[in-house]
Structure formats: C-alpha cells, structure tokens
Amino acid sequence: MGRRSGGKKLPFFGSTSSTKRTRSARRLPSLPKTTSPPPPHATSPPPAPHPTTSPPDLPSGAPAASVSGKVAKKKAGARLWMRLDRWGSSEILELDKAAIIRRAGVPLRDLRILGPIFSHSSSILAREKAMVINLEFIRAIVTADEVLLLDPLAHEVLPFVDQLRQHLPLKSPAGEPGNQAPCLNEATGAEHELPFEFQVLEVGLEAVCSTLDLSVAELERHATPVLDELTKNVSTRNLERVRSLKSDLTRLLARVQKVRDEIEHLLDDNEDMAHLYLTRKQAQNQQVEAIMTSAASNSIVPAGTSLHRLNSSFRRSVSIATSIYLDNDVEDLEMLLEAYFMQLDGIRNRILSVREYIDDTEDYVNIQLDNQRNELIQLQLTLTIASFGIAINTFIAGAFAMNIPCYLYDTDGSFFWPFVGGTSSGCFVISVILLGYAWWKKLLGP
C-alpha cells in the first residue's frame, strides 16, 4: 500500500514542480499586462485567442493597450513648438517637457515660466546654452543655432514668425556656428552682423513694440471722442465709457511697464547681458575643447616633472583662449536694448499723456458739477429767504384767523387793508434785506 502510494506520489510531485516552473516562466513576460491569462491546466487544452480582445495584426491585446496608453499619455503632455535654425529651415514639432530639456538644456522652472500661469509676465533669462524669452505673446527658447517657438500657429504669433523668416538665414558668409565670433571686430569699428540669438531677440522686441504701439494708437483714437462727449454731456452712459477706457489704459500701461522694467533690469547688470552672448560662449567652448584635444593628443609624459610642466602650459593655453572673450564688452547688446528701451519709454509717455488727458477731463467735469451744485445752493438760499418773508406774513394772517375775541373784528373794515399792506410790505423789505446781505457776502451771483 505504501509502495503503491509512494509510487504514485513521486510522479505527481515531479509534475507539479515542473508545472510550477513552466507556469512561472510563462508568467514572466505577462507582468506588465493589464489582464493575466488563466492558469493552464494539465488536462485542458490551451485557450484559443479571442478575436474581439486584440486586432488581427497584433499577437496580443494587452501590449497594444499599454503601448497606446503610453503614446496617449505622452501626447497629452506635449505641446506644439516650431523649430527655426539660423539657416532658415523650420519645422513644426510636438515636444514634451523632457524633450525640450534635453534639446535646449534649460531647467524645468523655465518651462513653467513659459506656461499659461506666467503668460502675462515678461522675462528674458540667460542660461548656460539658451536664452528664455517670455515677452507678451512671444514665448521662445533661443540657442546659438536655433529657436524653439511655443504655439507658433496663434494669430498674434504669426506676424512674428513671418518677420523671423525674413531675417533668416543669416547673411554672414561664415555658415558654421563655430566660425561666427560677432564681437571680435569691435575695436576696429567695422560693421558686423549680430549673433543669431540677438537677431531673434531684436525681431521679438520689434514685434512686441509694434503691437504695443498699435494698441496705444487705437487707445488714443478711442479716447478723444469719448472724452469730448463727456465734456458735452455728463451722463451715466458716458461715464461708463470713460471707466472702460481707463481700465484698458491701466492694463496697457502695465503691459508696457513689464517689458520696460525687464529691459531696464538687463541694462543695469552687465553680467546678465554677458551671459546672453550664446554664440560667443559656444565659440569659447569649442576653442577650449580644441585646446584640450590637442593637449591630450600630445600628452606623452615620461616623468612627473614633465606632467607638471604640461599642466602649466595647458592652463596657460586655456587662459589665453578664454581671455579673448572675457575682454569683450556688451556694447552690441546694450545698444540694442537701449534702442527698444527708449521706444518703450516713448510708448509709456504716450499712455501717460492719455491718462493726463483723462484726468484733465475728469477735473473739468468735476468743476462743472461743482458749478451746478453751487447754482443749486444759491437757488436754495434764494427760496429760503423768500419763504422766510412769506412765512412772517402767513403767521400774521394765521393769528388773525383764529376764532378768538378781538376788538378789530368790530370795526367797519377801514383798518384791514392798511394792515395787510403794511405787513406785506414789511415782509418784502425783510426779504430784500436778506438778499442784499447774501449778495454782499458773495453767497449769490457770479
């Protein structure tokens, strides 16, 4: 009995262990699947694939669902960008934040600045290999070789894209990005082309200033008839139009002030302006890499003293290479920013002139209202004096109209008319005296 049971148990345990191993081996590829297949049975055949769970061109439905879910998740975080390089070639891309960080080398916080939360802010940030521009409707990342423009199909961005394509490709004969050193001929005074990043910045500032200038011109055209109508007729409708005009003026002034303050901040800091020279830094890095490559190719050092001598010569070469760029100033960028700073300052002065015009109109309307209020006060004073004179006569008439015994009632009427005439004349004289006193005190009249 024991032998029979033992003989039956040994193959059973062996098949169970092999089945567990094969089952675990079959489960390993299906770990990321959303639905795991049912465990195979020793006696039942493997289940047939259902045609409704997977398409006919895919072997399994679960991997297709996971791949489509990943693609959908990736597309959900991606945004529309336009890449435009220095040679004029452009393309529309759909990139997410990770791709932008790998491509431009900017931190994640700069992409948050370009997001919809900070869309109304103005900033020009300098990074190691890129320049982050967030000016009004222009949100771009500029490198030494290309520009990545966010939302290029927006109606307010399309004129900027057209202007940018007109300025590109660069007119410099040096086609390679490493051959362009824009600030090397500043000492000679010869004309030279601005770097790629400054050309993009110039086009962006020009587009922003043009948009703000058009907005100010439209505000001026709208302000003149509204204020003239208010001076003619002070009504609720005209006051509401002036209130709307002042709201538009305040918003426009805030937009101009943000861009102007950002440019002023850059002009006050030469170090920040020096960090915006991306082409210069790229050429400097390429020259340092060339020196390091040449030094590494010639580094056959037999002894420690020669190593020290080689390190000193290498440091000397690197210092010579970097001193070329450290001696350069920021005159080009400073002149560029000063030109647009003066333009923005002129736009701001025009807005302030419109605001002063509105304030003067409000003062004029307030003077008119005060004058009308004074006229009403004078009329009220005149009526009060006249009412006082009439009140005396009414008091006398009321006193004699009371049902009380009086000897004047027994007369033949010869005393009545003189009495009425005398009291009325007295009341009139009192009113004239009060009006004369008010005139003398300049409470009445012009």
CSV table of C-alpha atoms in Angstrom, one decimal:
chain,number,residue,atom,x,y,z
A,1,MET,CA,0.0,0.0,0.0
A,2,GLY,CA,2.8,2.4,1.0
A,3,ARG,CA,4.8,1.3,-2.1
A,4,ARG,CA,1.8,1.9,-4.3
A,5,SER,CA,1.0,5.3,-2.8
A,6,GLY,CA,4.7,6.2,-2.8
A,7,GLY,CA,4.9,5.2,-6.5
A,8,LYS,CA,2.0,7.4,-7.3
A,9,LYS,CA,3.1,10.3,-5.3
A,10,LEU,CA,6.6,10.7,-6.8
A,11,PRO,CA,5.5,11.4,-10.4
A,12,PHE,CA,2.7,13.7,-9.1
A,13,PHE,CA,5.1,15.8,-7.1
A,14,GLY,CA,7.5,15.9,-10.0
A,15,SER,CA,4.8,17.0,-12.5
A,16,THR,CA,3.6,19.6,-10.0
A,17,SER,CA,7.1,21.2,-9.7
A,18,SER,CA,7.6,21.2,-13.4
A,19,THR,CA,4.2,22.7,-13.9
A,20,LYS,CA,5.0,25.5,-11.4
A,21,ARG,CA,8.3,26.2,-13.2
A,22,THR,CA,6.7,26.4,-16.6
A,23,ARG,CA,3.8,28.4,-15.1
A,24,SER,CA,6.3,30.9,-13.6
A,25,ALA,CA,8.2,31.0,-16.8
A,26,ARG,CA,5.0,31.7,-18.7
A,27,ARG,CA,4.0,34.5,-16.3
A,28,LEU,CA,7.2,36.5,-16.6
A,29,PRO,CA,6.6,38.1,-20.0
A,30,SER,CA,3.0,39.0,-19.0
A,31,LEU,CA,3.8,41.0,-15.9
A,32,PRO,CA,3.1,44.4,-17.4
A,33,LYS,CA,-0.2,43.3,-18.9
A,34,THR,CA,-3.4,44.6,-17.6
A,35,THR,CA,-5.2,41.2,-17.7
A,36,SER,CA,-3.3,38.0,-16.9
A,37,PRO,CA,-4.3,34.8,-18.8
A,38,PRO,CA,-5.9,32.0,-16.8
A,39,PRO,CA,-3.5,29.4,-15.4
A,40,PRO,CA,-3.1,26.4,-17.7
A,41,HIS,CA,-4.5,23.0,-16.6
A,42,ALA,CA,-2.8,19.7,-17.2
A,43,THR,CA,-5.7,18.1,-18.9
A,44,SER,CA,-7.4,21.1,-20.6
A,45,PRO,CA,-6.0,22.5,-23.9
A,46,PRO,CA,-4.6,26.0,-24.1
A,47,PRO,CA,-7.4,28.6,-24.6
A,48,ALA,CA,-7.9,30.0,-28.1
A,49,PRO,CA,-7.3,33.7,-28.6
A,50,HIS,CA,-10.5,35.8,-28.8
A,51,PRO,CA,-10.7,37.9,-31.9
A,52,THR,CA,-12.6,40.7,-30.0
A,53,THR,CA,-9.8,41.4,-27.5
A,54,SER,CA,-6.9,42.0,-29.9
A,55,PRO,CA,-6.7,43.2,-33.5
A,56,PRO,CA,-5.8,40.7,-36.2
A,57,ASP,CA,-2.4,42.3,-36.9
A,58,LEU,CA,-1.2,42.1,-33.3
A,59,PRO,CA,-0.4,38.9,-31.4
A,60,SER,CA,-1.9,40.1,-28.1
A,61,GLY,CA,-4.4,42.8,-27.0
A,62,ALA,CA,-2.7,43.7,-23.7
A,63,PRO,CA,0.6,45.0,-25.1
A,64,ALA,CA,-1.2,47.1,-27.7
A,65,ALA,CA,-3.4,48.7,-25.0
A,66,SER,CA,-0.3,49.5,-22.9
A,67,VAL,CA,1.6,51.0,-25.9
A,68,SER,CA,-1.4,53.1,-26.9
A,69,GLY,CA,-1.8,54.3,-23.3
A,70,LYS,CA,1.8,55.4,-23.2
A,71,VAL,CA,1.5,57.2,-26.5
A,72,ALA,CA,-1.7,58.9,-25.4
A,73,LYS,CA,0.0,59.9,-22.1
A,74,LYS,CA,3.0,61.3,-24.0
A,75,LYS,CA,0.8,63.2,-26.4
A,76,ALA,CA,-1.2,64.6,-23.6
A,77,GLY,CA,1.9,66.3,-22.1
A,78,ALA,CA,3.3,67.5,-25.4
A,79,ARG,CA,2.8,71.0,-26.8
A,80,LEU,CA,3.2,72.5,-30.2
A,81,TRP,CA,6.6,74.0,-31.0
A,82,MET,CA,8.3,75.5,-34.1
A,83,ARG,CA,12.0,75.0,-34.6
A,84,LEU,CA,13.7,77.6,-36.8
A,85,ASP,CA,17.5,77.4,-37.2
A,86,ARG,CA,20.0,80.0,-38.3
A,87,TRP,CA,20.0,78.8,-41.9
A,88,GLY,CA,16.2,79.4,-42.3
A,89,SER,CA,14.9,75.8,-42.2
A,90,SER,CA,11.8,75.4,-40.0
A,91,GLU,CA,9.5,72.6,-38.8
A,92,ILE,CA,6.6,72.1,-36.5
A,93,LEU,CA,7.2,69.7,-33.7
A,94,GLU,CA,5.2,68.3,-30.8
A,95,LEU,CA,7.5,68.1,-27.8
A,96,ASP,CA,7.0,67.5,-24.2
A,97,LYS,CA,9.0,69.0,-21.3
A,98,ALA,CA,11.6,66.2,-21.2
A,99,ALA,CA,12.4,66.6,-24.9
A,100,ILE,CA,12.7,70.4,-24.5
A,101,ILE,CA,15.0,70.0,-21.5
A,102,ARG,CA,17.2,67.5,-23.4
A,103,ARG,CA,17.2,69.7,-26.6
A,104,ALA,CA,17.8,73.1,-25.1
A,105,GLY,CA,19.4,72.4,-21.8
A,106,VAL,CA,17.1,74.6,-19.7
A,107,PRO,CA,15.8,73.7,-16.2
A,108,LEU,CA,12.2,72.8,-15.6
A,109,ARG,CA,11.4,76.0,-13.9
A,110,ASP,CA,12.0,77.9,-17.1
A,111,LEU,CA,9.4,75.8,-18.8
A,112,ARG,CA,7.0,76.7,-16.1
A,113,ILE,CA,7.7,80.4,-16.8
A,114,LEU,CA,6.6,79.7,-20.4
A,115,GLY,CA,3.4,78.0,-19.3
A,116,PRO,CA,-0.1,79.6,-19.1
A,117,ILE,CA,0.3,80.6,-15.5
A,118,PHE,CA,3.1,83.1,-16.2
A,119,SER,CA,1.8,84.0,-19.7
A,120,HIS,CA,1.3,87.7,-18.6
A,121,SER,CA,4.7,88.1,-17.2
A,122,SER,CA,7.8,89.5,-19.1
A,123,SER,CA,11.2,88.0,-18.6
A,124,ILE,CA,14.5,87.4,-20.5
A,125,LEU,CA,16.6,84.8,-18.8
A,126,ALA,CA,20.1,83.7,-19.7
A,127,ARG,CA,21.1,80.1,-19.2
A,128,GLU,CA,24.2,78.2,-20.0
A,129,LYS,CA,23.3,77.2,-23.5
A,130,ALA,CA,20.0,79.0,-24.1
A,131,MET,CA,18.0,82.2,-23.7
A,132,VAL,CA,14.4,82.0,-22.4
A,133,ILE,CA,12.2,84.8,-23.8
A,134,ASN,CA,8.7,85.5,-22.4
A,135,LEU,CA,7.5,88.8,-23.8
A,136,GLU,CA,3.8,89.3,-24.2
A,137,PHE,CA,2.8,86.7,-26.8
A,138,ILE,CA,6.3,85.6,-27.7
A,139,ARG,CA,7.4,82.5,-25.7
A,140,ALA,CA,10.6,81.0,-27.1
A,141,ILE,CA,13.8,79.3,-26.2
A,142,VAL,CA,16.8,80.6,-28.2
A,143,THR,CA,20.1,78.7,-28.5
A,144,ALA,CA,23.2,79.6,-30.6
A,145,ASP,CA,21.9,77.6,-33.6
A,146,GLU,CA,18.1,77.5,-33.4
A,147,VAL,CA,15.0,78.9,-31.8
A,148,LEU,CA,12.1,76.9,-30.4
A,149,LEU,CA,8.9,79.0,-30.5
A,150,LEU,CA,5.8,77.9,-28.5
A,151,ASP,CA,2.3,78.0,-30.0
A,152,PRO,CA,3.5,79.2,-33.5
A,153,LEU,CA,0.1,79.0,-35.0
A,154,ALA,CA,-1.6,81.6,-32.8
A,155,HIS,CA,-2.9,84.6,-34.7
A,156,GLU,CA,-0.7,87.1,-32.7
A,157,VAL,CA,2.4,85.0,-33.2
A,158,LEU,CA,2.1,84.5,-37.0
A,159,PRO,CA,3.5,88.1,-37.8
A,160,PHE,CA,6.5,87.4,-35.6
A,161,VAL,CA,7.1,84.1,-37.4
A,162,ASP,CA,7.0,85.9,-40.8
A,163,GLN,CA,9.4,88.6,-39.6
A,164,LEU,CA,11.7,85.9,-38.3
A,165,ARG,CA,11.7,84.1,-41.6
A,166,GLN,CA,12.5,87.3,-43.4
A,167,HIS,CA,15.6,87.9,-41.3
A,168,LEU,CA,16.9,84.3,-41.7
A,169,PRO,CA,19.1,82.8,-42.9
A,170,LEU,CA,22.0,84.8,-41.7
A,171,LYS,CA,23.8,86.9,-44.2
A,172,SER,CA,27.2,86.2,-42.8
A,173,PRO,CA,29.4,84.1,-45.1
A,174,ALA,CA,30.5,82.0,-42.2
A,175,GLY,CA,28.0,79.3,-42.3
A,176,GLU,CA,29.3,77.2,-39.4
A,177,PRO,CA,28.2,78.3,-35.9
A,178,GLY,CA,31.7,78.0,-34.6
A,179,ASN,CA,33.1,80.4,-37.2
A,180,GLN,CA,30.9,83.3,-36.1
A,181,ALA,CA,32.5,85.5,-33.5
A,182,PRO,CA,30.4,88.6,-33.6
A,183,CYS,CA,32.3,90.8,-31.2
A,184,LEU,CA,35.9,90.3,-32.4
A,185,ASN,CA,35.9,93.3,-34.7
A,186,GLU,CA,34.5,95.8,-32.2
A,187,ALA,CA,37.9,97.5,-31.8
A,188,THR,CA,38.2,98.3,-35.5
A,189,GLY,CA,34.8,99.8,-35.7
A,190,ALA,CA,33.8,97.8,-38.8
A,191,GLU,CA,30.2,96.8,-39.3
A,192,HIS,CA,29.5,93.3,-38.3
A,193,GLU,CA,26.4,91.1,-38.1
A,194,LEU,CA,24.7,90.5,-34.8
A,195,PRO,CA,24.7,86.9,-33.4
A,196,PHE,CA,21.8,84.7,-34.1
A,197,GLU,CA,20.3,85.0,-30.6
A,198,PHE,CA,20.4,88.8,-30.7
A,199,GLN,CA,18.7,88.8,-34.1
A,200,VAL,CA,15.9,86.7,-32.7
A,201,LEU,CA,15.7,89.0,-29.7
A,202,GLU,CA,15.6,92.1,-31.9
A,203,VAL,CA,12.8,90.7,-34.0
A,204,GLY,CA,10.9,89.7,-30.9
A,205,LEU,CA,11.3,93.2,-29.3
A,206,GLU,CA,10.3,94.8,-32.6
A,207,ALA,CA,7.2,92.7,-32.8
A,208,VAL,CA,6.3,93.4,-29.2
A,209,CYS,CA,6.9,97.2,-29.5
A,210,SER,CA,4.9,97.3,-32.8
A,211,THR,CA,2.0,95.5,-31.1
A,212,LEU,CA,2.0,97.9,-28.1
A,213,ASP,CA,2.4,100.9,-30.4
A,214,LEU,CA,-0.7,99.9,-32.4
A,215,SER,CA,-2.6,99.3,-29.1
A,216,VAL,CA,-1.7,102.8,-27.9
A,217,ALA,CA,-2.7,104.4,-31.2
A,218,GLU,CA,-6.1,102.6,-31.0
A,219,LEU,CA,-6.5,103.8,-27.5
A,220,GLU,CA,-5.8,107.4,-28.5
A,221,ARG,CA,-8.3,107.2,-31.3
A,222,HIS,CA,-10.9,105.8,-29.0
A,223,ALA,CA,-10.2,108.2,-26.1
A,224,THR,CA,-10.7,111.5,-27.9
A,225,PRO,CA,-14.4,111.2,-28.9
A,226,VAL,CA,-15.3,109.5,-25.6
A,227,LEU,CA,-13.8,112.4,-23.6
A,228,ASP,CA,-15.3,115.1,-25.8
A,229,GLU,CA,-18.7,113.5,-25.4
A,230,LEU,CA,-18.3,113.5,-21.7
A,231,THR,CA,-17.5,117.2,-21.6
A,232,LYS,CA,-20.7,118.0,-23.5
A,233,ASN,CA,-23.0,115.7,-21.6
A,234,VAL,CA,-22.3,114.2,-18.2
A,235,SER,CA,-24.4,111.1,-18.3
A,236,THR,CA,-24.2,107.5,-16.9
A,237,ARG,CA,-23.5,106.1,-20.4
A,238,ASN,CA,-20.6,108.5,-21.0
A,239,LEU,CA,-19.2,107.9,-17.5
A,240,GLU,CA,-19.3,104.1,-18.1
A,241,ARG,CA,-17.4,104.6,-21.4
A,242,VAL,CA,-14.7,106.6,-19.6
A,243,ARG,CA,-14.5,103.9,-16.9
A,244,SER,CA,-13.9,101.2,-19.6
A,245,LEU,CA,-11.3,103.5,-21.3
A,246,LYS,CA,-9.4,103.9,-18.0
A,247,SER,CA,-9.4,100.1,-17.4
A,248,ASP,CA,-8.0,99.5,-20.9
A,249,LEU,CA,-5.4,102.2,-20.3
A,250,THR,CA,-4.3,100.7,-17.0
A,251,ARG,CA,-3.9,97.2,-18.5
A,252,LEU,CA,-1.9,98.5,-21.4
A,253,LEU,CA,0.3,100.6,-19.1
A,254,ALA,CA,1.0,97.5,-17.0
A,255,ARG,CA,2.0,95.5,-20.1
A,256,VAL,CA,4.4,98.2,-21.3
A,257,GLN,CA,5.8,98.7,-17.8
A,258,LYS,CA,6.6,94.9,-17.5
A,259,VAL,CA,8.6,94.8,-20.7
A,260,ARG,CA,10.3,98.1,-20.0
A,261,ASP,CA,11.3,97.0,-16.5
A,262,GLU,CA,12.7,93.8,-17.8
A,263,ILE,CA,14.9,95.6,-20.3
A,264,GLU,CA,15.9,98.1,-17.7
A,265,HIS,CA,16.9,95.3,-15.4
A,266,LEU,CA,19.2,93.8,-18.1
A,267,LEU,CA,20.7,97.2,-18.8
A,268,ASP,CA,21.6,97.7,-15.1
A,269,ASP,CA,23.5,94.4,-14.9
A,270,ASN,CA,26.4,93.8,-17.3
A,271,GLU,CA,26.9,90.3,-16.1
A,272,ASP,CA,23.5,89.2,-17.2
A,273,MET,CA,24.0,90.8,-20.6
A,274,ALA,CA,27.3,89.0,-20.9
A,275,HIS,CA,25.5,85.7,-20.2
A,276,LEU,CA,23.2,86.3,-23.2
A,277,TYR,CA,26.1,86.0,-25.7
A,278,LEU,CA,25.4,82.4,-26.6
A,279,THR,CA,27.4,82.4,-29.8
A,280,ARG,CA,30.4,83.8,-28.0
A,281,LYS,CA,30.2,81.1,-25.3
A,282,GLN,CA,29.8,78.4,-27.9
A,283,ALA,CA,32.9,79.6,-29.8
A,284,GLN,CA,34.7,79.8,-26.5
A,285,ASN,CA,33.7,76.2,-25.5
A,286,GLN,CA,34.8,74.9,-28.9
A,287,GLN,CA,38.1,76.6,-28.7
A,288,VAL,CA,38.7,75.2,-25.2
A,289,GLU,CA,37.7,71.8,-26.4
A,290,ALA,CA,40.2,72.1,-29.3
A,291,ILE,CA,43.0,73.1,-26.9
A,292,MET,CA,42.1,70.2,-24.6
A,293,THR,CA,42.1,67.8,-27.6
A,294,SER,CA,45.4,69.0,-28.8
A,295,ALA,CA,46.9,68.8,-25.4
A,296,ALA,CA,45.5,65.3,-24.9
A,297,SER,CA,47.0,64.1,-28.2
A,298,ASN,CA,50.4,65.4,-27.2
A,299,SER,CA,50.4,64.1,-23.7
A,300,ILE,CA,53.2,61.6,-23.8
A,301,VAL,CA,54.7,62.3,-20.4
A,302,PRO,CA,57.6,60.1,-19.2
A,303,ALA,CA,58.1,61.7,-15.7
A,304,GLY,CA,56.2,63.7,-13.0
A,305,THR,CA,58.2,66.9,-13.7
A,306,SER,CA,57.1,66.9,-17.3
A,307,LEU,CA,53.5,66.4,-16.2
A,308,HIS,CA,53.7,69.5,-14.0
A,309,ARG,CA,55.2,71.4,-17.0
A,310,LEU,CA,52.4,70.1,-19.3
A,311,ASN,CA,49.7,71.2,-16.8
A,312,SER,CA,51.1,74.7,-16.5
A,313,SER,CA,51.3,75.0,-20.3
A,314,PHE,CA,47.7,73.7,-20.6
A,315,ARG,CA,46.4,76.2,-18.1
A,316,ARG,CA,48.3,79.0,-19.9
A,317,SER,CA,46.7,78.0,-23.2
A,318,VAL,CA,43.2,77.8,-21.7
A,319,SER,CA,43.6,81.2,-20.0
A,320,ILE,CA,44.8,82.7,-23.4
A,321,ALA,CA,41.7,81.2,-25.1
A,322,THR,CA,39.3,82.5,-22.5
A,323,SER,CA,40.9,86.0,-22.2
A,324,ILE,CA,39.8,86.7,-25.8
A,325,TYR,CA,36.2,86.5,-24.8
A,326,LEU,CA,36.5,87.9,-21.3
A,327,ASP,CA,37.8,91.2,-22.7
A,328,ASN,CA,34.8,91.7,-24.9
A,329,ASP,CA,32.2,94.1,-23.6
A,330,VAL,CA,28.4,94.1,-24.0
A,331,GLU,CA,28.2,97.2,-26.2
A,332,ASP,CA,26.2,95.5,-29.0
A,333,LEU,CA,23.5,94.1,-26.7
A,334,GLU,CA,23.5,97.3,-24.7
A,335,MET,CA,22.9,99.5,-27.8
A,336,LEU,CA,20.1,97.1,-28.9
A,337,LEU,CA,18.4,97.1,-25.6
A,338,GLU,CA,18.7,100.9,-25.2
A,339,ALA,CA,17.1,101.5,-28.6
A,340,TYR,CA,14.0,99.4,-27.6
A,341,PHE,CA,14.0,100.8,-24.1
A,342,MET,CA,13.7,104.3,-25.5
A,343,GLN,CA,10.9,103.2,-27.8
A,344,LEU,CA,9.1,101.6,-24.9
A,345,ASP,CA,9.7,104.7,-22.8
A,346,GLY,CA,8.1,106.8,-25.6
A,347,ILE,CA,5.1,104.4,-25.7
A,348,ARG,CA,4.8,104.7,-21.9
A,349,ASN,CA,4.8,108.5,-22.2
A,350,ARG,CA,2.1,108.4,-24.8
A,351,ILE,CA,-0.1,106.3,-22.4
A,352,LEU,CA,0.7,108.7,-19.6
A,353,SER,CA,-0.4,111.6,-21.8
A,354,VAL,CA,-3.7,109.9,-22.5
A,355,ARG,CA,-4.1,109.3,-18.8
A,356,GLU,CA,-3.4,113.0,-18.1
A,357,TYR,CA,-6.0,113.9,-20.7
A,358,ILE,CA,-8.5,111.7,-18.9
A,359,ASP,CA,-7.6,113.3,-15.6
A,360,ASP,CA,-7.9,116.8,-17.0
A,361,THR,CA,-11.3,115.9,-18.4
A,362,GLU,CA,-12.4,114.5,-15.1
A,363,ASP,CA,-11.2,117.7,-13.4
A,364,TYR,CA,-13.2,119.8,-15.9
A,365,VAL,CA,-16.3,117.6,-15.3
A,366,ASN,CA,-15.9,118.0,-11.6
A,367,ILE,CA,-15.6,121.7,-12.0
A,368,GLN,CA,-18.8,121.7,-14.0
A,369,LEU,CA,-20.6,119.6,-11.4
A,370,ASP,CA,-19.3,121.9,-8.6
A,371,ASN,CA,-20.6,124.9,-10.5
A,372,GLN,CA,-24.0,123.3,-10.9
A,373,ARG,CA,-24.0,122.4,-7.3
A,374,ASN,CA,-23.2,126.0,-6.3
A,375,GLU,CA,-26.1,127.2,-8.5
A,376,LEU,CA,-28.4,124.8,-6.8
A,377,ILE,CA,-27.2,126.1,-3.4
A,378,GLN,CA,-27.8,129.7,-4.5
A,379,LEU,CA,-31.3,128.8,-5.7
A,380,GLN,CA,-32.0,127.1,-2.4
A,381,LEU,CA,-30.8,130.1,-0.5
A,382,THR,CA,-33.0,132.5,-2.5
A,383,LEU,CA,-36.0,130.3,-2.0
A,384,THR,CA,-35.3,130.0,1.7
A,385,ILE,CA,-35.1,133.9,2.1
A,386,ALA,CA,-38.4,134.3,0.1
A,387,SER,CA,-40.0,131.5,2.2
A,388,PHE,CA,-38.9,133.3,5.4
A,389,GLY,CA,-40.5,136.6,4.2
A,390,ILE,CA,-43.8,134.8,3.2
A,391,ALA,CA,-43.8,132.9,6.5
A,392,ILE,CA,-44.0,136.1,8.5
A,393,ASN,CA,-47.0,137.3,6.6
A,394,THR,CA,-48.6,133.9,6.8
A,395,PHE,CA,-48.0,133.9,10.6
A,396,ILE,CA,-49.9,137.2,10.9
A,397,ALA,CA,-52.7,136.1,8.8
A,398,GLY,CA,-53.0,132.9,10.7
A,399,ALA,CA,-53.0,134.7,14.0
A,400,PHE,CA,-56.0,136.9,13.0
A,401,ALA,CA,-57.8,134.0,11.5
A,402,MET,CA,-58.1,132.2,14.9
A,403,ASN,CA,-61.6,132.2,16.5
A,404,ILE,CA,-60.7,134.5,19.5
A,405,PRO,CA,-62.4,137.7,20.6
A,406,CYS,CA,-60.7,140.8,19.3
A,407,TYR,CA,-61.9,144.4,19.0
A,408,LEU,CA,-60.5,144.7,15.5
A,409,TYR,CA,-63.3,142.5,14.3
A,410,ASP,CA,-65.9,145.2,15.4
A,411,THR,CA,-64.5,147.9,13.0
A,412,ASP,CA,-66.1,148.8,9.7
A,413,GLY,CA,-63.1,147.4,7.6
A,414,SER,CA,-61.1,150.6,7.2
A,415,PHE,CA,-58.2,149.1,9.2
A,416,PHE,CA,-58.0,145.8,7.4
A,417,TRP,CA,-56.4,146.8,4.1
A,418,PRO,CA,-53.8,149.1,5.5
A,419,PHE,CA,-52.8,146.4,8.0
A,420,VAL,CA,-52.5,143.8,5.2
A,421,GLY,CA,-50.5,146.2,3.0
A,422,GLY,CA,-48.2,147.2,5.9
A,423,THR,CA,-47.4,143.6,6.9
A,424,SER,CA,-46.8,142.5,3.3
A,425,SER,CA,-44.5,145.5,2.7
A,426,GLY,CA,-42.6,144.7,5.9
A,427,CYS,CA,-42.1,141.1,4.8
A,428,PHE,CA,-40.9,142.2,1.4
A,429,VAL,CA,-38.5,144.6,2.9
A,430,ILE,CA,-37.1,141.9,5.2
A,431,SER,CA,-36.6,139.6,2.2
A,432,VAL,CA,-34.8,142.3,0.2
A,433,ILE,CA,-32.5,143.0,3.2
A,434,LEU,CA,-31.6,139.3,3.5
A,435,LEU,CA,-31.0,139.0,-0.3
A,436,GLY,CA,-28.8,142.1,-0.1
A,437,TYR,CA,-26.8,140.6,2.8
A,438,ALA,CA,-26.3,137.4,0.8
A,439,TRP,CA,-25.2,139.3,-2.2
A,440,TRP,CA,-22.8,141.3,-0.1
A,441,LYS,CA,-21.3,138.1,1.4
A,442,LYS,CA,-21.0,136.8,-2.2
A,443,LEU,CA,-23.3,133.9,-1.5
A,444,LEU,CA,-25.3,134.8,-4.6
A,445,GLY,CA,-24.4,135.8,-8.1
A,446,PRO,CA,-21.3,135.0,-10.1
